[in-house]
Amino acid sequence: MAEKLIIKAFGMVAEEIGQSEIWMDSVSNTQELLAILKERYPGLEGMKFSLAVDKELVSENQKIDGAREVALLPPFSGG
């Protein structure tokens, strides 16, 4: 049985895709995941958001084969 990956969306990203969780077949890296998501949800194309793989922020293409969770995080400001 193929591994499933849960995608958790927050804030404006969740609003754009119309749900806060998506289950999908596992993909090999974040670049592949983004391509699939932007194809399914074209509104994500111009949107800025961050990715966290298994609760760790990533800033460039990263292998996610075997990961369990990817979070799509809208821009946030800190103090």
PDB file with one MODEL, atoms N, CA, C and O in Angstrom:
MODEL        1
ATOM      1  N   MET A   1       0.833  -1.177   0.000  1.00  0.00           N
ATOM      2  CA  MET A   1       0.000   0.000   0.000  1.00  0.00           C
ATOM      3  C   MET A   1       0.884   1.249   0.000  1.00  0.00           C
ATOM      4  O   MET A   1       1.866   1.311   0.740  1.00  0.00           O
ATOM      5  N   ALA A   2       0.549   2.226  -0.810  1.00  0.00           N
ATOM      6  CA  ALA A   2       1.339   3.446  -0.915  1.00  0.00           C
ATOM      7  C   ALA A   2       1.176   4.301   0.335  1.00  0.00           C
ATOM      8  O   ALA A   2       0.108   4.353   0.944  1.00  0.00           O
ATOM      9  N   GLU A   3       2.256   4.963   0.694  1.00  0.00           N
ATOM     10  CA  GLU A   3       2.221   5.886   1.827  1.00  0.00           C
ATOM     11  C   GLU A   3       1.332   7.072   1.495  1.00  0.00           C
ATOM     12  O   GLU A   3       1.306   7.532   0.354  1.00  0.00           O
ATOM     13  N   LYS A   4       0.610   7.563   2.481  1.00  0.00           N
ATOM     14  CA  LYS A   4      -0.206   8.762   2.304  1.00  0.00           C
ATOM     15  C   LYS A   4       0.444   9.898   3.080  1.00  0.00           C
ATOM     16  O   LYS A   4       1.037   9.699   4.140  1.00  0.00           O
ATOM     17  N   LEU A   5       0.316  11.083   2.522  1.00  0.00           N
ATOM     18  CA  LEU A   5       0.875  12.284   3.113  1.00  0.00           C
ATOM     19  C   LEU A   5      -0.282  13.211   3.449  1.00  0.00           C
ATOM     20  O   LEU A   5      -1.172  13.425   2.625  1.00  0.00           O
ATOM     21  N   ILE A   6      -0.272  13.761   4.656  1.00  0.00           N
ATOM     22  CA  ILE A   6      -1.316  14.730   4.991  1.00  0.00           C
ATOM     23  C   ILE A   6      -0.751  16.132   4.787  1.00  0.00           C
ATOM     24  O   ILE A   6       0.345  16.456   5.246  1.00  0.00           O
ATOM     25  N   ILE A   7      -1.519  16.941   4.096  1.00  0.00           N
ATOM     26  CA  ILE A   7      -1.166  18.330   3.861  1.00  0.00           C
ATOM     27  C   ILE A   7      -2.109  19.164   4.725  1.00  0.00           C
ATOM     28  O   ILE A   7      -3.327  19.086   4.565  1.00  0.00           O
ATOM     29  N   LYS A   8      -1.562  19.953   5.629  1.00  0.00           N
ATOM     30  CA  LYS A   8      -2.375  20.808   6.496  1.00  0.00           C
ATOM     31  C   LYS A   8      -2.189  22.252   6.049  1.00  0.00           C
ATOM     32  O   LYS A   8      -1.069  22.756   5.968  1.00  0.00           O
ATOM     33  N   ALA A   9      -3.303  22.902   5.762  1.00  0.00           N
ATOM     34  CA  ALA A   9      -3.262  24.290   5.303  1.00  0.00           C
ATOM     35  C   ALA A   9      -3.820  25.207   6.378  1.00  0.00           C
ATOM     36  O   ALA A   9      -4.752  24.852   7.099  1.00  0.00           O
ATOM     37  N   PHE A  10      -3.230  26.398   6.472  1.00  0.00           N
ATOM     38  CA  PHE A  10      -3.633  27.350   7.503  1.00  0.00           C
ATOM     39  C   PHE A  10      -3.924  28.707   6.870  1.00  0.00           C
ATOM     40  O   PHE A  10      -3.414  29.035   5.799  1.00  0.00           O
ATOM     41  N   GLY A  11      -4.761  29.493   7.565  1.00  0.00           N
ATOM     42  CA  GLY A  11      -5.031  30.868   7.160  1.00  0.00           C
ATOM     43  C   GLY A  11      -5.535  31.012   5.742  1.00  0.00           C
ATOM     44  O   GLY A  11      -6.417  30.274   5.303  1.00  0.00           O
ATOM     45  N   MET A  12      -4.958  31.983   5.020  1.00  0.00           N
ATOM     46  CA  MET A  12      -5.414  32.279   3.666  1.00  0.00           C
ATOM     47  C   MET A  12      -5.160  31.127   2.698  1.00  0.00           C
ATOM     48  O   MET A  12      -5.841  31.009   1.680  1.00  0.00           O
ATOM     49  N   VAL A  13      -4.186  30.279   3.011  1.00  0.00           N
ATOM     50  CA  VAL A  13      -3.928  29.119   2.143  1.00  0.00           C
ATOM     51  C   VAL A  13      -5.103  28.151   2.235  1.00  0.00           C
ATOM     52  O   VAL A  13      -5.581  27.652   1.216  1.00  0.00           O
ATOM     53  N   ALA A  14      -5.567  27.886   3.450  1.00  0.00           N
ATOM     54  CA  ALA A  14      -6.726  27.011   3.651  1.00  0.00           C
ATOM     55  C   ALA A  14      -7.961  27.601   2.982  1.00  0.00           C
ATOM     56  O   ALA A  14      -8.756  26.874   2.386  1.00  0.00           O
ATOM     57  N   GLU A  15      -8.122  28.923   3.080  1.00  0.00           N
ATOM     58  CA  GLU A  15      -9.261  29.579   2.440  1.00  0.00           C
ATOM     59  C   GLU A  15      -9.209  29.402   0.924  1.00  0.00           C
ATOM     60  O   GLU A  15     -10.236  29.167   0.288  1.00  0.00           O
ATOM     61  N   GLU A  16      -8.019  29.514   0.352  1.00  0.00           N
ATOM     62  CA  GLU A  16      -7.859  29.404  -1.099  1.00  0.00           C
ATOM     63  C   GLU A  16      -8.202  28.001  -1.599  1.00  0.00           C
ATOM     64  O   GLU A  16      -8.838  27.851  -2.642  1.00  0.00           O
ATOM     65  N   ILE A  17      -7.781  26.974  -0.857  1.00  0.00           N
ATOM     66  CA  ILE A  17      -8.047  25.609  -1.326  1.00  0.00           C
ATOM     67  C   ILE A  17      -9.384  25.065  -0.812  1.00  0.00           C
ATOM     68  O   ILE A  17      -9.841  24.013  -1.257  1.00  0.00           O
ATOM     69  N   GLY A  18     -10.005  25.784   0.121  1.00  0.00           N
ATOM     70  CA  GLY A  18     -11.330  25.404   0.573  1.00  0.00           C
ATOM     71  C   GLY A  18     -11.379  24.312   1.614  1.00  0.00           C
ATOM     72  O   GLY A  18     -12.449  23.781   1.912  1.00  0.00           O
ATOM     73  N   GLN A  19     -10.233  23.971   2.171  1.00  0.00           N
ATOM     74  CA  GLN A  19     -10.194  22.958   3.232  1.00  0.00           C
ATOM     75  C   GLN A  19      -8.889  23.097   4.006  1.00  0.00           C
ATOM     76  O   GLN A  19      -7.937  23.718   3.532  1.00  0.00           O
ATOM     77  N   SER A  20      -8.854  22.522   5.184  1.00  0.00           N
ATOM     78  CA  SER A  20      -7.655  22.658   6.005  1.00  0.00           C
ATOM     79  C   SER A  20      -6.766  21.420   5.966  1.00  0.00           C
ATOM     80  O   SER A  20      -5.624  21.464   6.423  1.00  0.00           O
ATOM     81  N   GLU A  21      -7.279  20.317   5.427  1.00  0.00           N
ATOM     82  CA  GLU A  21      -6.465  19.105   5.302  1.00  0.00           C
ATOM     83  C   GLU A  21      -6.733  18.409   3.979  1.00  0.00           C
ATOM     84  O   GLU A  21      -7.869  18.319   3.515  1.00  0.00           O
ATOM     85  N   ILE A  22      -5.665  17.927   3.395  1.00  0.00           N
ATOM     86  CA  ILE A  22      -5.742  17.159   2.148  1.00  0.00           C
ATOM     87  C   ILE A  22      -4.876  15.924   2.334  1.00  0.00           C
ATOM     88  O   ILE A  22      -3.745  16.018   2.811  1.00  0.00           O
ATOM     89  N   TRP A  23      -5.398  14.783   1.964  1.00  0.00           N
ATOM     90  CA  TRP A  23      -4.592  13.560   1.946  1.00  0.00           C
ATOM     91  C   TRP A  23      -4.191  13.300   0.502  1.00  0.00           C
ATOM     92  O   TRP A  23      -5.018  13.400  -0.405  1.00  0.00           O
ATOM     93  N   MET A  24      -2.927  12.967   0.288  1.00  0.00           N
ATOM     94  CA  MET A  24      -2.495  12.636  -1.061  1.00  0.00           C
ATOM     95  C   MET A  24      -1.408  11.579  -1.011  1.00  0.00           C
ATOM     96  O   MET A  24      -0.785  11.341   0.024  1.00  0.00           O
ATOM     97  N   ASP A  25      -1.199  10.950  -2.165  1.00  0.00           N
ATOM     98  CA  ASP A  25      -0.116   9.971  -2.244  1.00  0.00           C
ATOM     99  C   ASP A  25       1.205  10.680  -1.987  1.00  0.00           C
ATOM    100  O   ASP A  25       1.380  11.846  -2.341  1.00  0.00           O
ATOM    101  N   SER A  26       2.115   9.970  -1.375  1.00  0.00           N
ATOM    102  CA  SER A  26       3.409  10.546  -1.059  1.00  0.00           C
ATOM    103  C   SER A  26       4.122  10.995  -2.331  1.00  0.00           C
ATOM    104  O   SER A  26       4.005  10.356  -3.376  1.00  0.00           O
ATOM    105  N   VAL A  27       4.849  12.078  -2.236  1.00  0.00           N
ATOM    106  CA  VAL A  27       5.646  12.598  -3.337  1.00  0.00           C
ATOM    107  C   VAL A  27       7.099  12.628  -2.888  1.00  0.00           C
ATOM    108  O   VAL A  27       7.386  12.496  -1.698  1.00  0.00           O
ATOM    109  N   SER A  28       8.017  12.802  -3.835  1.00  0.00           N
ATOM    110  CA  SER A  28       9.427  12.683  -3.483  1.00  0.00           C
ATOM    111  C   SER A  28      10.046  13.941  -2.878  1.00  0.00           C
ATOM    112  O   SER A  28      10.964  13.848  -2.063  1.00  0.00           O
ATOM    113  N   ASN A  29       9.543  15.137  -3.278  1.00  0.00           N
ATOM    114  CA  ASN A  29      10.160  16.355  -2.746  1.00  0.00           C
ATOM    115  C   ASN A  29       9.168  17.514  -2.747  1.00  0.00           C
ATOM    116  O   ASN A  29       8.070  17.411  -3.294  1.00  0.00           O
ATOM    117  N   THR A  30       9.574  18.610  -2.127  1.00  0.00           N
ATOM    118  CA  THR A  30       8.670  19.750  -1.986  1.00  0.00           C
ATOM    119  C   THR A  30       8.364  20.411  -3.325  1.00  0.00           C
ATOM    120  O   THR A  30       7.266  20.937  -3.512  1.00  0.00           O
ATOM    121  N   GLN A  31       9.306  20.395  -4.253  1.00  0.00           N
ATOM    122  CA  GLN A  31       9.058  20.985  -5.576  1.00  0.00           C
ATOM    123  C   GLN A  31       7.943  20.233  -6.294  1.00  0.00           C
ATOM    124  O   GLN A  31       7.065  20.851  -6.896  1.00  0.00           O
ATOM    125  N   GLU A  32       7.972  18.911  -6.235  1.00  0.00           N
ATOM    126  CA  GLU A  32       6.924  18.093  -6.854  1.00  0.00           C
ATOM    127  C   GLU A  32       5.570  18.352  -6.177  1.00  0.00           C
ATOM    128  O   GLU A  32       4.543  18.466  -6.847  1.00  0.00           O
ATOM    129  N   LEU A  33       5.582  18.443  -4.854  1.00  0.00           N
ATOM    130  CA  LEU A  33       4.353  18.710  -4.110  1.00  0.00           C
ATOM    131  C   LEU A  33       3.752  20.054  -4.522  1.00  0.00           C
ATOM    132  O   LEU A  33       2.551  20.142  -4.775  1.00  0.00           O
ATOM    133  N   LEU A  34       4.578  21.099  -4.590  1.00  0.00           N
ATOM    134  CA  LEU A  34       4.078  22.420  -4.968  1.00  0.00           C
ATOM    135  C   LEU A  34       3.501  22.419  -6.376  1.00  0.00           C
ATOM    136  O   LEU A  34       2.480  23.059  -6.628  1.00  0.00           O
ATOM    137  N   ALA A  35       4.142  21.709  -7.292  1.00  0.00           N
ATOM    138  CA  ALA A  35       3.633  21.640  -8.665  1.00  0.00           C
ATOM    139  C   ALA A  35       2.247  20.998  -8.691  1.00  0.00           C
ATOM    140  O   ALA A  35       1.361  21.474  -9.400  1.00  0.00           O
ATOM    141  N   ILE A  36       2.054  19.930  -7.929  1.00  0.00           N
ATOM    142  CA  ILE A  36       0.753  19.251  -7.866  1.00  0.00           C
ATOM    143  C   ILE A  36      -0.297  20.176  -7.255  1.00  0.00           C
ATOM    144  O   ILE A  36      -1.406  20.296  -7.776  1.00  0.00           O
ATOM    145  N   LEU A  37       0.059  20.831  -6.144  1.00  0.00           N
ATOM    146  CA  LEU A  37      -0.901  21.707  -5.467  1.00  0.00           C
ATOM    147  C   LEU A  37      -1.298  22.895  -6.343  1.00  0.00           C
ATOM    148  O   LEU A  37      -2.469  23.273  -6.383  1.00  0.00           O
ATOM    149  N   LYS A  38      -0.332  23.479  -7.039  1.00  0.00           N
ATOM    150  CA  LYS A  38      -0.638  24.640  -7.881  1.00  0.00           C
ATOM    151  C   LYS A  38      -1.448  24.243  -9.113  1.00  0.00           C
ATOM    152  O   LYS A  38      -2.193  25.057  -9.659  1.00  0.00           O
ATOM    153  N   GLU A  39      -1.302  23.005  -9.545  1.00  0.00           N
ATOM    154  CA  GLU A  39      -2.125  22.518 -10.653  1.00  0.00           C
ATOM    155  C   GLU A  39      -3.565  22.315 -10.183  1.00  0.00           C
ATOM    156  O   GLU A  39      -4.509  22.679 -10.884  1.00  0.00           O
ATOM    157  N   ARG A  40      -3.728  21.736  -9.001  1.00  0.00           N
ATOM    158  CA  ARG A  40      -5.069  21.491  -8.458  1.00  0.00           C
ATOM    159  C   ARG A  40      -5.752  22.773  -7.990  1.00  0.00           C
ATOM    160  O   ARG A  40      -6.965  22.931  -8.124  1.00  0.00           O
ATOM    161  N   TYR A  41      -4.954  23.685  -7.439  1.00  0.00           N
ATOM    162  CA  TYR A  41      -5.485  24.923  -6.857  1.00  0.00           C
ATOM    163  C   TYR A  41      -4.735  26.113  -7.468  1.00  0.00           C
ATOM    164  O   TYR A  41      -3.803  26.632  -6.854  1.00  0.00           O
ATOM    165  N   PRO A  42      -5.132  26.548  -8.669  1.00  0.00           N
ATOM    166  CA  PRO A  42      -4.402  27.603  -9.385  1.00  0.00           C
ATOM    167  C   PRO A  42      -4.252  28.903  -8.595  1.00  0.00           C
ATOM    168  O   PRO A  42      -3.322  29.667  -8.852  1.00  0.00           O
ATOM    169  N   GLY A  43      -5.139  29.169  -7.648  1.00  0.00           N
ATOM    170  CA  GLY A  43      -5.037  30.376  -6.849  1.00  0.00           C
ATOM    171  C   GLY A  43      -3.787  30.432  -5.983  1.00  0.00           C
ATOM    172  O   GLY A  43      -3.408  31.505  -5.514  1.00  0.00           O
ATOM    173  N   LEU A  44      -3.142  29.289  -5.766  1.00  0.00           N
ATOM    174  CA  LEU A  44      -1.913  29.262  -4.973  1.00  0.00           C
ATOM    175  C   LEU A  44      -0.722  29.820  -5.737  1.00  0.00           C
ATOM    176  O   LEU A  44       0.290  30.177  -5.134  1.00  0.00           O
ATOM    177  N   GLU A  45      -0.833  29.899  -7.050  1.00  0.00           N
ATOM    178  CA  GLU A  45       0.297  30.282  -7.905  1.00  0.00           C
ATOM    179  C   GLU A  45       0.965  31.585  -7.466  1.00  0.00           C
ATOM    180  O   GLU A  45       2.190  31.626  -7.349  1.00  0.00           O
ATOM    181  N   GLY A  46       0.205  32.640  -7.223  1.00  0.00           N
ATOM    182  CA  GLY A  46       0.810  33.909  -6.862  1.00  0.00           C
ATOM    183  C   GLY A  46       0.879  34.164  -5.368  1.00  0.00           C
ATOM    184  O   GLY A  46       1.286  35.243  -4.936  1.00  0.00           O
ATOM    185  N   MET A  47       0.485  33.184  -4.584  1.00  0.00           N
ATOM    186  CA  MET A  47       0.385  33.350  -3.136  1.00  0.00           C
ATOM    187  C   MET A  47       1.712  33.015  -2.461  1.00  0.00           C
ATOM    188  O   MET A  47       2.395  32.062  -2.837  1.00  0.00           O
ATOM    189  N   LYS A  48       2.058  33.811  -1.465  1.00  0.00           N
ATOM    190  CA  LYS A  48       3.276  33.528  -0.691  1.00  0.00           C
ATOM    191  C   LYS A  48       2.890  32.706   0.534  1.00  0.00           C
ATOM    192  O   LYS A  48       1.985  33.065   1.286  1.00  0.00           O
ATOM    193  N   PHE A  49       3.599  31.593   0.715  1.00  0.00           N
ATOM    194  CA  PHE A  49       3.408  30.776   1.908  1.00  0.00           C
ATOM    195  C   PHE A  49       4.656  29.941   2.136  1.00  0.00           C
ATOM    196  O   PHE A  49       5.457  29.745   1.222  1.00  0.00           O
ATOM    197  N   SER A  50       4.814  29.458   3.339  1.00  0.00           N
ATOM    198  CA  SER A  50       5.967  28.635   3.704  1.00  0.00           C
ATOM    199  C   SER A  50       5.538  27.181   3.842  1.00  0.00           C
ATOM    200  O   SER A  50       4.359  26.874   4.016  1.00  0.00           O
ATOM    201  N   LEU A  51       6.513  26.306   3.759  1.00  0.00           N
ATOM    202  CA  LEU A  51       6.268  24.876   3.954  1.00  0.00           C
ATOM    203  C   LEU A  51       6.999  24.404   5.198  1.00  0.00           C
ATOM    204  O   LEU A  51       8.126  24.818   5.470  1.00  0.00           O
ATOM    205  N   ALA A  52       6.348  23.538   5.941  1.00  0.00           N
ATOM    206  CA  ALA A  52       6.997  22.859   7.058  1.00  0.00           C
ATOM    207  C   ALA A  52       6.798  21.362   6.838  1.00  0.00           C
ATOM    208  O   ALA A  52       5.670  20.896   6.680  1.00  0.00           O
ATOM    209  N   VAL A  53       7.886  20.621   6.828  1.00  0.00           N
ATOM    210  CA  VAL A  53       7.836  19.173   6.644  1.00  0.00           C
ATOM    211  C   VAL A  53       8.063  18.528   8.003  1.00  0.00           C
ATOM    212  O   VAL A  53       9.104  18.714   8.632  1.00  0.00           O
ATOM    213  N   ASP A  54       7.070  17.768   8.440  1.00  0.00           N
ATOM    214  CA  ASP A  54       7.112  17.161   9.781  1.00  0.00           C
ATOM    215  C   ASP A  54       7.532  18.187  10.833  1.00  0.00           C
ATOM    216  O   ASP A  54       8.416  17.936  11.653  1.00  0.00           O
ATOM    217  N   LYS A  55       6.877  19.345  10.788  1.00  0.00           N
ATOM    218  CA  LYS A  55       7.012  20.435  11.755  1.00  0.00           C
ATOM    219  C   LYS A  55       8.338  21.199  11.681  1.00  0.00           C
ATOM    220  O   LYS A  55       8.668  21.932  12.613  1.00  0.00           O
ATOM    221  N   GLU A  56       9.107  21.044  10.590  1.00  0.00           N
ATOM    222  CA  GLU A  56      10.331  21.815  10.408  1.00  0.00           C
ATOM    223  C   GLU A  56      10.218  22.655   9.156  1.00  0.00           C
ATOM    224  O   GLU A  56       9.973  22.128   8.071  1.00  0.00           O
ATOM    225  N   LEU A  57      10.397  23.979   9.298  1.00  0.00           N
ATOM    226  CA  LEU A  57      10.321  24.878   8.142  1.00  0.00           C
ATOM    227  C   LEU A  57      11.408  24.542   7.130  1.00  0.00           C
ATOM    228  O   LEU A  57      12.548  24.253   7.493  1.00  0.00           O
ATOM    229  N   VAL A  58      11.037  24.585   5.860  1.00  0.00           N
ATOM    230  CA  VAL A  58      12.003  24.368   4.784  1.00  0.00           C
ATOM    231  C   VAL A  58      11.974  25.589   3.875  1.00  0.00           C
ATOM    232  O   VAL A  58      10.922  26.196   3.673  1.00  0.00           O
ATOM    233  N   SER A  59      13.136  25.946   3.325  1.00  0.00           N
ATOM    234  CA  SER A  59      13.200  27.149   2.497  1.00  0.00           C
ATOM    235  C   SER A  59      13.556  26.836   1.048  1.00  0.00           C
ATOM    236  O   SER A  59      13.473  27.714   0.190  1.00  0.00           O
ATOM    237  N   GLU A  60      13.943  25.614   0.768  1.00  0.00           N
ATOM    238  CA  GLU A  60      14.242  25.236  -0.606  1.00  0.00           C
ATOM    239  C   GLU A  60      13.759  23.811  -0.833  1.00  0.00           C
ATOM    240  O   GLU A  60      13.231  23.169   0.076  1.00  0.00           O
ATOM    241  N   ASN A  61      13.943  23.328  -2.045  1.00  0.00           N
ATOM    242  CA  ASN A  61      13.471  21.983  -2.364  1.00  0.00           C
ATOM    243  C   ASN A  61      14.080  20.973  -1.386  1.00  0.00           C
ATOM    244  O   ASN A  61      15.292  20.944  -1.172  1.00  0.00           O
ATOM    245  N   GLN A  62      13.219  20.158  -0.808  1.00  0.00           N
ATOM    246  CA  GLN A  62      13.674  19.163   0.156  1.00  0.00           C
ATOM    247  C   GLN A  62      12.981  17.842  -0.099  1.00  0.00           C
ATOM    248  O   GLN A  62      11.808  17.800  -0.470  1.00  0.00           O
ATOM    249  N   LYS A  63      13.703  16.786   0.100  1.00  0.00           N
ATOM    250  CA  LYS A  63      13.129  15.448  -0.038  1.00  0.00           C
ATOM    251  C   LYS A  63      12.054  15.252   1.028  1.00  0.00           C
ATOM    252  O   LYS A  63      12.271  15.552   2.201  1.00  0.00           O
ATOM    253  N   ILE A  64      10.899  14.747   0.612  1.00  0.00           N
ATOM    254  CA  ILE A  64       9.850  14.482   1.602  1.00  0.00           C
ATOM    255  C   ILE A  64       9.331  13.056   1.512  1.00  0.00           C
ATOM    256  O   ILE A  64       8.325  12.717   2.136  1.00  0.00           O
ATOM    257  N   ASP A  65      10.009  12.230   0.742  1.00  0.00           N
ATOM    258  CA  ASP A  65       9.630  10.825   0.657  1.00  0.00           C
ATOM    259  C   ASP A  65       9.737  10.223   2.052  1.00  0.00           C
ATOM    260  O   ASP A  65      10.809  10.229   2.657  1.00  0.00           O
ATOM    261  N   GLY A  66       8.635   9.709   2.554  1.00  0.00           N
ATOM    262  CA  GLY A  66       8.625   9.140   3.895  1.00  0.00           C
ATOM    263  C   GLY A  66       8.125  10.098   4.964  1.00  0.00           C
ATOM    264  O   GLY A  66       7.880   9.685   6.098  1.00  0.00           O
ATOM    265  N   ALA A  67       7.972  11.368   4.622  1.00  0.00           N
ATOM    266  CA  ALA A  67       7.431  12.326   5.592  1.00  0.00           C
ATOM    267  C   ALA A  67       5.964  12.002   5.830  1.00  0.00           C
ATOM    268  O   ALA A  67       5.317  11.373   4.994  1.00  0.00           O
ATOM    269  N   ARG A  68       5.449  12.428   6.957  1.00  0.00           N
ATOM    270  CA  ARG A  68       4.054  12.158   7.284  1.00  0.00           C
ATOM    271  C   ARG A  68       3.160  13.373   7.119  1.00  0.00           C
ATOM    272  O   ARG A  68       1.969  13.237   6.841  1.00  0.00           O
ATOM    273  N   GLU A  69       3.737  14.578   7.291  1.00  0.00           N
ATOM    274  CA  GLU A  69       2.914  15.782   7.293  1.00  0.00           C
ATOM    275  C   GLU A  69       3.665  16.948   6.662  1.00  0.00           C
ATOM    276  O   GLU A  69       4.854  17.153   6.903  1.00  0.00           O
ATOM    277  N   VAL A  70       2.933  17.705   5.848  1.00  0.00           N
ATOM    278  CA  VAL A  70       3.459  18.960   5.322  1.00  0.00           C
ATOM    279  C   VAL A  70       2.444  20.040   5.658  1.00  0.00           C
ATOM    280  O   VAL A  70       1.252  19.878   5.397  1.00  0.00           O
ATOM    281  N   ALA A  71       2.907  21.136   6.233  1.00  0.00           N
ATOM    282  CA  ALA A  71       2.031  22.259   6.561  1.00  0.00           C
ATOM    283  C   ALA A  71       2.288  23.389   5.578  1.00  0.00           C
ATOM    284  O   ALA A  71       3.432  23.689   5.237  1.00  0.00           O
ATOM    285  N   LEU A  72       1.198  24.014   5.128  1.00  0.00           N
ATOM    286  CA  LEU A  72       1.268  25.187   4.254  1.00  0.00           C
ATOM    287  C   LEU A  72       0.935  26.388   5.141  1.00  0.00           C
ATOM    288  O   LEU A  72      -0.202  26.552   5.584  1.00  0.00           O
ATOM    289  N   LEU A  73       1.928  27.210   5.385  1.00  0.00           N
ATOM    290  CA  LEU A  73       1.797  28.288   6.369  1.00  0.00           C
ATOM    291  C   LEU A  73       1.789  29.645   5.694  1.00  0.00           C
ATOM    292  O   LEU A  73       2.697  29.958   4.924  1.00  0.00           O
ATOM    293  N   PRO A  74       0.766  30.466   5.971  1.00  0.00           N
ATOM    294  CA  PRO A  74       0.728  31.806   5.398  1.00  0.00           C
ATOM    295  C   PRO A  74       1.822  32.666   6.019  1.00  0.00           C
ATOM    296  O   PRO A  74       2.370  32.307   7.061  1.00  0.00           O
ATOM    297  N   PRO A  75       2.149  33.801   5.390  1.00  0.00           N
ATOM    298  CA  PRO A  75       3.146  34.689   5.992  1.00  0.00           C
ATOM    299  C   PRO A  75       2.700  35.103   7.388  1.00  0.00           C
ATOM    300  O   PRO A  75       1.516  35.327   7.639  1.00  0.00           O
ATOM    301  N   PHE A  76       3.666  35.201   8.282  1.00  0.00           N
ATOM    302  CA  PHE A  76       3.333  35.620   9.643  1.00  0.00           C
ATOM    303  C   PHE A  76       4.405  36.579  10.114  1.00  0.00           C
ATOM    304  O   PHE A  76       5.550  36.529   9.665  1.00  0.00           O
ATOM    305  N   SER A  77       4.017  37.446  11.019  1.00  0.00           N
ATOM    306  CA  SER A  77       4.986  38.379  11.588  1.00  0.00           C
ATOM    307  C   SER A  77       5.211  37.995  13.034  1.00  0.00           C
ATOM    308  O   SER A  77       4.296  37.558  13.731  1.00  0.00           O
ATOM    309  N   GLY A  78       6.427  38.162  13.465  1.00  0.00           N
ATOM    310  CA  GLY A  78       6.754  37.784  14.828  1.00  0.00           C
ATOM    311  C   GLY A  78       7.218  38.975  15.643  1.00  0.00           C
ATOM    312  O   GLY A  78       7.429  40.070  15.121  1.00  0.00           O
ATOM    313  N   GLY A  79       7.366  38.743  16.888  1.00  0.00           N
ATOM    314  CA  GLY A  79       7.825  39.819  17.749  1.00  0.00           C
ATOM    315  C   GLY A  79       8.865  39.339  18.701  1.00  0.00           C
ATOM    316  O   GLY A  79       9.370  40.118  19.509  1.00  0.00           O
TER     317      GLY A  79
ENDMDL
END
